[in-house]
mmCIF file of C-alpha atoms in Angstrom:
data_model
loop_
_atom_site.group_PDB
_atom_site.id
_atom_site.type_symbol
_atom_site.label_atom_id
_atom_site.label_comp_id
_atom_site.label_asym_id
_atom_site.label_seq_id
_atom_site.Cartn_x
_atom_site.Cartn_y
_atom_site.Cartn_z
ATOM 1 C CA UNK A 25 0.000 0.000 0.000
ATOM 2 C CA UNK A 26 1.212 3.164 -1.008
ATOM 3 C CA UNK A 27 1.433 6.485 1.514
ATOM 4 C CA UNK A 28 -1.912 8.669 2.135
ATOM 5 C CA UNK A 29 -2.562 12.080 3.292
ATOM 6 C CA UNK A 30 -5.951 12.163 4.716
ATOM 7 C CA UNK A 31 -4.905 15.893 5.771
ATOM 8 C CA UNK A 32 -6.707 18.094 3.277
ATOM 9 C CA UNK A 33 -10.185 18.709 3.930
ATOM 10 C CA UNK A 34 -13.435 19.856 2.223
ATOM 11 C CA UNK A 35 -16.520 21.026 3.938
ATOM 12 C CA UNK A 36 -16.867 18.386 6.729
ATOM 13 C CA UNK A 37 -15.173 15.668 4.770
ATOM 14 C CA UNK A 38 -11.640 14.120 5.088
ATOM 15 C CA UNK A 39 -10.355 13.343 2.085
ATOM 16 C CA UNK A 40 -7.498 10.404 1.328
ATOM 17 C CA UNK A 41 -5.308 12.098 -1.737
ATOM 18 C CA UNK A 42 -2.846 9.619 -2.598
ATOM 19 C CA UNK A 43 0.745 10.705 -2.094
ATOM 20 C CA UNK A 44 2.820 8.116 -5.293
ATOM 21 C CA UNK A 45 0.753 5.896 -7.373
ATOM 22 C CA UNK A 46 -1.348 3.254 -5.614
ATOM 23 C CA UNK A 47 -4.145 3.293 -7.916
ATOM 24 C CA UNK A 48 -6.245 0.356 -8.660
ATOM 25 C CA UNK A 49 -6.298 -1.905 -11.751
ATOM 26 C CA UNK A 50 -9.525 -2.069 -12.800
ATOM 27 C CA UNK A 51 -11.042 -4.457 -16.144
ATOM 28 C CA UNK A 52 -12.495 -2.390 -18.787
ATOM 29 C CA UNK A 53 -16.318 -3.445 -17.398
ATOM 30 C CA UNK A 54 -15.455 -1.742 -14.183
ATOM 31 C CA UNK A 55 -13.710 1.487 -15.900
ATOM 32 C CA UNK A 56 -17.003 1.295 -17.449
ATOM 33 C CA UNK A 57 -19.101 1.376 -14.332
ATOM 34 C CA UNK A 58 -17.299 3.673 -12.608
ATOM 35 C CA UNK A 59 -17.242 5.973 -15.978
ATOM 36 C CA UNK A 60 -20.925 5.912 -15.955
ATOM 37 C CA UNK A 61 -21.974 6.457 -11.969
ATOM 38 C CA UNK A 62 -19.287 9.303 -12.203
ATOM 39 C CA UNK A 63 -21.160 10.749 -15.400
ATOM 40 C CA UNK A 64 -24.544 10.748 -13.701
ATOM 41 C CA UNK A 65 -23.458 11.689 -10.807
ATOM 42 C CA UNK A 66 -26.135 13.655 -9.757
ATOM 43 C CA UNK A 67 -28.943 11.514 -10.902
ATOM 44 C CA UNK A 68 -27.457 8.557 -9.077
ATOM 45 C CA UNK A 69 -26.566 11.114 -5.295
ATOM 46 C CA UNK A 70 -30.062 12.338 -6.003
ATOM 47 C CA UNK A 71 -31.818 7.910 -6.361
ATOM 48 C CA UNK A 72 -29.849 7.014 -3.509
ATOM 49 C CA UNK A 73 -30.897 9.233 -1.091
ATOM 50 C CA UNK A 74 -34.730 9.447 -1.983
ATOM 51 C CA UNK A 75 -34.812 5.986 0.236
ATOM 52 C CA UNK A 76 -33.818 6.089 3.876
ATOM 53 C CA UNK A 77 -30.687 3.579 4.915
ATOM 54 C CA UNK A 78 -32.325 2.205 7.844
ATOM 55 C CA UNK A 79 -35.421 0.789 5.720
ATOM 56 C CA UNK A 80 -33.146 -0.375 3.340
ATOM 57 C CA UNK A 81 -30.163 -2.558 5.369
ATOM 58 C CA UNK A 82 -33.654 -3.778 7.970
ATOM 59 C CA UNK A 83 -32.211 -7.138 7.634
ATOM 60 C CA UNK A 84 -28.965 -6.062 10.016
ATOM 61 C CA UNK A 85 -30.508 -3.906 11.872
ATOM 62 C CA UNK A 86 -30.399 -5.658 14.891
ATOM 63 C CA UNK A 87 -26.649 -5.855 14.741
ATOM 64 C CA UNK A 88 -26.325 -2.314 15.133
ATOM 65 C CA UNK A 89 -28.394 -2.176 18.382
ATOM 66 C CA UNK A 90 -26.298 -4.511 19.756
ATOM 67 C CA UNK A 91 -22.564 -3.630 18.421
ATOM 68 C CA UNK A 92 -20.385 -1.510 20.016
ATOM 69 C CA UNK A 93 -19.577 1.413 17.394
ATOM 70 C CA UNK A 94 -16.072 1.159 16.238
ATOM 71 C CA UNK A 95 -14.718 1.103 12.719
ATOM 72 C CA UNK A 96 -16.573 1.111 9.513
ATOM 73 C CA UNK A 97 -15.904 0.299 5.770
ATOM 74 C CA UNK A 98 -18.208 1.424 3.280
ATOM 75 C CA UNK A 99 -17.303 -0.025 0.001
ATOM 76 C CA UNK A 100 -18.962 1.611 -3.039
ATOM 77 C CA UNK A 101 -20.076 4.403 -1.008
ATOM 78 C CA UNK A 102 -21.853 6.458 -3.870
ATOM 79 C CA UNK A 103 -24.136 9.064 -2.326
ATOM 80 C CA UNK A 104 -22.549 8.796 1.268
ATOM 81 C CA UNK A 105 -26.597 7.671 2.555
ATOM 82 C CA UNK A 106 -24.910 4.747 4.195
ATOM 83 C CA UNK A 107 -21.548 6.019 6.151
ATOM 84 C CA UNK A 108 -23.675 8.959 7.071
ATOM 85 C CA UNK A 109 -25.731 7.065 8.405
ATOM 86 C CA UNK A 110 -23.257 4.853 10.567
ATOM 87 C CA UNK A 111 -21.379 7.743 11.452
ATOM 88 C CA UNK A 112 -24.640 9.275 13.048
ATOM 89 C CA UNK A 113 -24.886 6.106 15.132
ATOM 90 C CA UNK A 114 -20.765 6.373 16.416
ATOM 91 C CA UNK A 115 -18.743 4.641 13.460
ATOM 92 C CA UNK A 116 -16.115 5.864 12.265
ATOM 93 C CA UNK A 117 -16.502 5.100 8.902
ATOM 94 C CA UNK A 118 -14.009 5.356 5.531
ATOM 95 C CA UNK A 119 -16.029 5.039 2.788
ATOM 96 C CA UNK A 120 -14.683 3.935 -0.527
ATOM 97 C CA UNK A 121 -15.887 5.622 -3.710
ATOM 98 C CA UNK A 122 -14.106 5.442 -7.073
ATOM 99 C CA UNK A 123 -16.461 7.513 -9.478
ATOM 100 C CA UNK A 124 -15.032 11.070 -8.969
ATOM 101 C CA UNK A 125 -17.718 13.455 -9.364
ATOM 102 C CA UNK A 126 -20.318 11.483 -7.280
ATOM 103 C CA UNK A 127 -17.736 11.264 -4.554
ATOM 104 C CA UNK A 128 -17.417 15.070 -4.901
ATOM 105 C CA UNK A 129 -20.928 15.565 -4.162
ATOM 106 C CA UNK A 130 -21.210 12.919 -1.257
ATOM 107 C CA UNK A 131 -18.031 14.275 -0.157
ATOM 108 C CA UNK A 132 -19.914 17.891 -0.068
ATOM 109 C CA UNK A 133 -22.538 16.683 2.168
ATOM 110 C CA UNK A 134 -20.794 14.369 4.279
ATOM 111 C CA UNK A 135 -20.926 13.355 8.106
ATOM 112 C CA UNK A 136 -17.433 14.734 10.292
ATOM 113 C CA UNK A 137 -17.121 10.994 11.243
ATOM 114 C CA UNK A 138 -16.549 10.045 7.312
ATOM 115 C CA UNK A 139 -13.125 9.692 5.702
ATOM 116 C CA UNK A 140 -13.160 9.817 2.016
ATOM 117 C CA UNK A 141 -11.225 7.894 -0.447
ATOM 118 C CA UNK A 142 -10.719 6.630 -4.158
ATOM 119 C CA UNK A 143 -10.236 3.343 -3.893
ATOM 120 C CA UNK A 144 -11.749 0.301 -5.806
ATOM 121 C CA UNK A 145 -12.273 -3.743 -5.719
ATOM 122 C CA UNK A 146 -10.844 -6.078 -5.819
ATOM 123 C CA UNK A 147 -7.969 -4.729 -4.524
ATOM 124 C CA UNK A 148 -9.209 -1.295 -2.383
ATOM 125 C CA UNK A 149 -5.245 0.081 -2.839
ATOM 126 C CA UNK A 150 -5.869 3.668 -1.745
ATOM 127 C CA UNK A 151 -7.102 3.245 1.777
ATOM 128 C CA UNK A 152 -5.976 4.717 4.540
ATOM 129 C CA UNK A 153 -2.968 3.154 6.041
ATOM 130 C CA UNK A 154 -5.151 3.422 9.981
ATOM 131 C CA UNK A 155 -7.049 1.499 10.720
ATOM 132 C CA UNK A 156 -5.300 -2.048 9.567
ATOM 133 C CA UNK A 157 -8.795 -3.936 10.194
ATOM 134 C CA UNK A 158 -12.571 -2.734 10.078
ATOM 135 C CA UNK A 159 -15.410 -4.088 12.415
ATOM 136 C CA UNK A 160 -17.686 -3.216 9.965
ATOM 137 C CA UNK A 161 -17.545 -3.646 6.082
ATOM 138 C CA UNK A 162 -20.252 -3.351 4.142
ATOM 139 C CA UNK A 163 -21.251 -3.876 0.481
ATOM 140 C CA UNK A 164 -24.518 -2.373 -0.565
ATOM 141 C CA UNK A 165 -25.339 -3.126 -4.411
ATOM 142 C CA UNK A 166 -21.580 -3.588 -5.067
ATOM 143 C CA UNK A 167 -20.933 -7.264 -5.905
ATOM 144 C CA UNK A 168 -22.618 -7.528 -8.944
ATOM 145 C CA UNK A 169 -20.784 -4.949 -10.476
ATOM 146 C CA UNK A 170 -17.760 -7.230 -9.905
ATOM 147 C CA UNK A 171 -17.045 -9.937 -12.873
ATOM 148 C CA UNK A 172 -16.890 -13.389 -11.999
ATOM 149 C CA UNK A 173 -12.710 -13.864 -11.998
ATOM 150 C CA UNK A 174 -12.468 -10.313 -9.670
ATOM 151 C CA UNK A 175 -14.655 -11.789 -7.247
ATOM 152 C CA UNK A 176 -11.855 -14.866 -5.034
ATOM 153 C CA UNK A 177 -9.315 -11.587 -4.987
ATOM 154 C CA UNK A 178 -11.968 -9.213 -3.802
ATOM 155 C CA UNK A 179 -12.878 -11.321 -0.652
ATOM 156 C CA UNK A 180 -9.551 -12.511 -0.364
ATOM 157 C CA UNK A 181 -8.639 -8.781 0.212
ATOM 158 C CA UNK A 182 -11.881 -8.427 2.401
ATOM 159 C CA UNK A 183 -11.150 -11.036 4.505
ATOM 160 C CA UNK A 184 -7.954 -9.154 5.251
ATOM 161 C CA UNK A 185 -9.784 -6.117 6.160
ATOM 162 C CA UNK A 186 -12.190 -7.770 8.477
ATOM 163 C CA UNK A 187 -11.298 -7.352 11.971
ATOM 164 C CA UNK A 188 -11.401 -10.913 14.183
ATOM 165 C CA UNK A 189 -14.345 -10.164 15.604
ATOM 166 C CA UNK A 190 -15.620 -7.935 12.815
ATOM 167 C CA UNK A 191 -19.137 -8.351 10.418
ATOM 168 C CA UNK A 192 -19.346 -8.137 7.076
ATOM 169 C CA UNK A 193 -22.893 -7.265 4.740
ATOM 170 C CA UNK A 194 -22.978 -7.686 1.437
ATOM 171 C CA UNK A 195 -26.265 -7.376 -0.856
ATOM 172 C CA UNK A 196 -27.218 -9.730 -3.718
ATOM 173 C CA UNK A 197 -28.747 -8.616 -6.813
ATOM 174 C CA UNK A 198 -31.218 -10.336 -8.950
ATOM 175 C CA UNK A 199 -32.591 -8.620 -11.885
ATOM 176 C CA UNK A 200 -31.387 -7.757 -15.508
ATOM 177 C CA UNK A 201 -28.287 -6.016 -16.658
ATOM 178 C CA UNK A 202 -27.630 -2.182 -17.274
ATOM 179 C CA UNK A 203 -25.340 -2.343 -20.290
ATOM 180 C CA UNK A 204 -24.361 1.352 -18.777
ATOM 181 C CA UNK A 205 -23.628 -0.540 -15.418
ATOM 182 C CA UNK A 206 -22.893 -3.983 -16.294
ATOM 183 C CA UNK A 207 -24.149 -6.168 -13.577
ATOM 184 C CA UNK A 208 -23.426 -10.178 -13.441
ATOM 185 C CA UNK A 209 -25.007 -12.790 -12.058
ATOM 186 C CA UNK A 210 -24.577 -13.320 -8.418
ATOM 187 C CA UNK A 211 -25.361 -16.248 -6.070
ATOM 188 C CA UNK A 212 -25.628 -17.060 -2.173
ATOM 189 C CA UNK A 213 -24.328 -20.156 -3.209
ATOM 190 C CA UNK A 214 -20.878 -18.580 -4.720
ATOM 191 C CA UNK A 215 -20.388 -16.540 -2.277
ATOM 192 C CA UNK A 216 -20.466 -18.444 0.769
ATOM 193 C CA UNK A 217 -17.862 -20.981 -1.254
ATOM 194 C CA UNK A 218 -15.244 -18.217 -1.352
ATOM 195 C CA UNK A 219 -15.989 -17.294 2.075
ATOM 196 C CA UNK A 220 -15.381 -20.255 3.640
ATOM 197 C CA UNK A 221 -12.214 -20.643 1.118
ATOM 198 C CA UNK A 222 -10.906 -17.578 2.967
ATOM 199 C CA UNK A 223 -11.846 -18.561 6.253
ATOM 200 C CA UNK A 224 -14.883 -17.085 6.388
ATOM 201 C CA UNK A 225 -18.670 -17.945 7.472
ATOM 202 C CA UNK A 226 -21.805 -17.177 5.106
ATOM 203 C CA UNK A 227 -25.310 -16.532 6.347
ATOM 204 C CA UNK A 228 -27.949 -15.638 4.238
ATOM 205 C CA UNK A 229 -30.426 -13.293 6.149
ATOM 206 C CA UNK A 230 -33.211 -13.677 3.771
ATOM 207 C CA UNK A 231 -33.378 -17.010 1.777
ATOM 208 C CA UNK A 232 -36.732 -15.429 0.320
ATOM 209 C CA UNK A 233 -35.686 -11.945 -1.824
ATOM 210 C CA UNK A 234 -36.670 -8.959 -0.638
ATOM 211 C CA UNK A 235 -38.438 -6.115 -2.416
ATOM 212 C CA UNK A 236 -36.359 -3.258 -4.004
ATOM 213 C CA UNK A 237 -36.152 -0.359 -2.177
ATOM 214 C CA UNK A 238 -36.607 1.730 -5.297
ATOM 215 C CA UNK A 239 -40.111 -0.265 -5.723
ATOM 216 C CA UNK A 240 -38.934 -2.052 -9.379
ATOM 217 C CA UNK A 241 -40.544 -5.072 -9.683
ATOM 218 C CA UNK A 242 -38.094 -6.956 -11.521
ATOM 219 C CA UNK A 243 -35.282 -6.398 -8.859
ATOM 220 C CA UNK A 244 -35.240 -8.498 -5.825
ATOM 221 C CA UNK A 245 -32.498 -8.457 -2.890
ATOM 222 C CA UNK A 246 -30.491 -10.944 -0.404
ATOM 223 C CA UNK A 247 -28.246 -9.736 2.119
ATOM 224 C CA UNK A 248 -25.461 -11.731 3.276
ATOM 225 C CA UNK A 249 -23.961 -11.791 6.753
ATOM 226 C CA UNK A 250 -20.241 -13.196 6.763
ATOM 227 C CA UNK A 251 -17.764 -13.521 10.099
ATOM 228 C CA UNK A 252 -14.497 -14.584 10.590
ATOM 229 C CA UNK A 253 -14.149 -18.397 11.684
#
């Protein structure tokens, strides 16, 4: 990992700037992705935040009335709904956004208890160098962004970023592709294989999809809960 100053600020935002190189190699579907969220910005800060984060992660919720508030990973952070949220509840979150202009605008609006950076799966290169570990990572529409051969690395370097007695969320898609976006097929199934190859523990929370948030009807949900051991 390359050095960060996470000196610089903007509004109530930390930023991470990196200090030599460390940026992520990404395929040309995620260049893609992140091209697109980054183009739309504003439509996509705008979606995010027309639904509330508490009705949308309800299938964890009771893990954050009973955890301790420590540290926080928000991976994919987009409209900064999420670590906002967790930072208004005591996390101290670093939230992980690689499409520029809708990181500006999340950064513009962000909690004091968020740390900002440009950094990207599967390898997340440009995090801060504190903290090591995170009791808290969480992936909220993420994976399916992520093609098939990116996905072992990606956990790999999750697992690694879990703390020992840390939790990790991650939400399933099912639904069609957005050539824009492209999403790929996801399964509980998959997952909790390369989670227990990396010494990790599955759990699906909802073996029956939930609803979309955004109310379209031919996009259903699964969270997955995964622990160290």
């Amino acid at each position: 990992m390359k050095s960060l100053n996470a000196g610089c600020a903007e509004g109530n935002a930390i930023i991470c700037t990196l200090d030599q190189g460390g940026i992520d190699v990404l395929t040309s579907s995620t260049k893609d992705t992140i091209t697109h969220y980054s183009e739309k910005a504003q439509h996509y800060y705008d979606l995010y935040n027309s639904v509330d984060a508490e009705s949308v992660h309800g299938d964890w919720k009771a893990f954050l009335q009973n955890a301790k508030a420590g540290t926080a990973l928000d991976v994919g952070a987009g409209s900064g709904r999420d670590a906002n949220w967790l930072a208004e509840q005591g996390w101290k979150v670093t939230a992980a956004e690689p499409a520029d202009e809708l990181r500006n605008l999340a950064q513009a609006n962000s909690h004091n208890g968020v740390t900002w950076c440009n950094a990207s799966l599967p390898a997340l290169t440009a995090l801060p160098q504190q903290p090591k570990t995170y009791d808290l990572i969480l992936l909220s529409a993420v994976w399916m962004h992520l093609p098939e051969a990116e996905r072992p690395p990606a956990l790999k370097r999750l697992a690694e970023l879990l703390s020992e007695n840390g939790t990790m969320y991650i939400s399933l898609r099912f639904g069609p592709n957005d050539e824009a976006r492209p999403m790929h097929p996801v399964s509980y199934e998959e997952l909790a294989i390369l989670a227990k190859n990396n010494g990790l523990t599955a759990r699906n929370l909802n073996p029956v999809p939930s609803q979309d948030s955004l109310k379209r009807d031919d996009v259903k949900w699964i969270t997955v809960e995964v622990v160290k051991g």
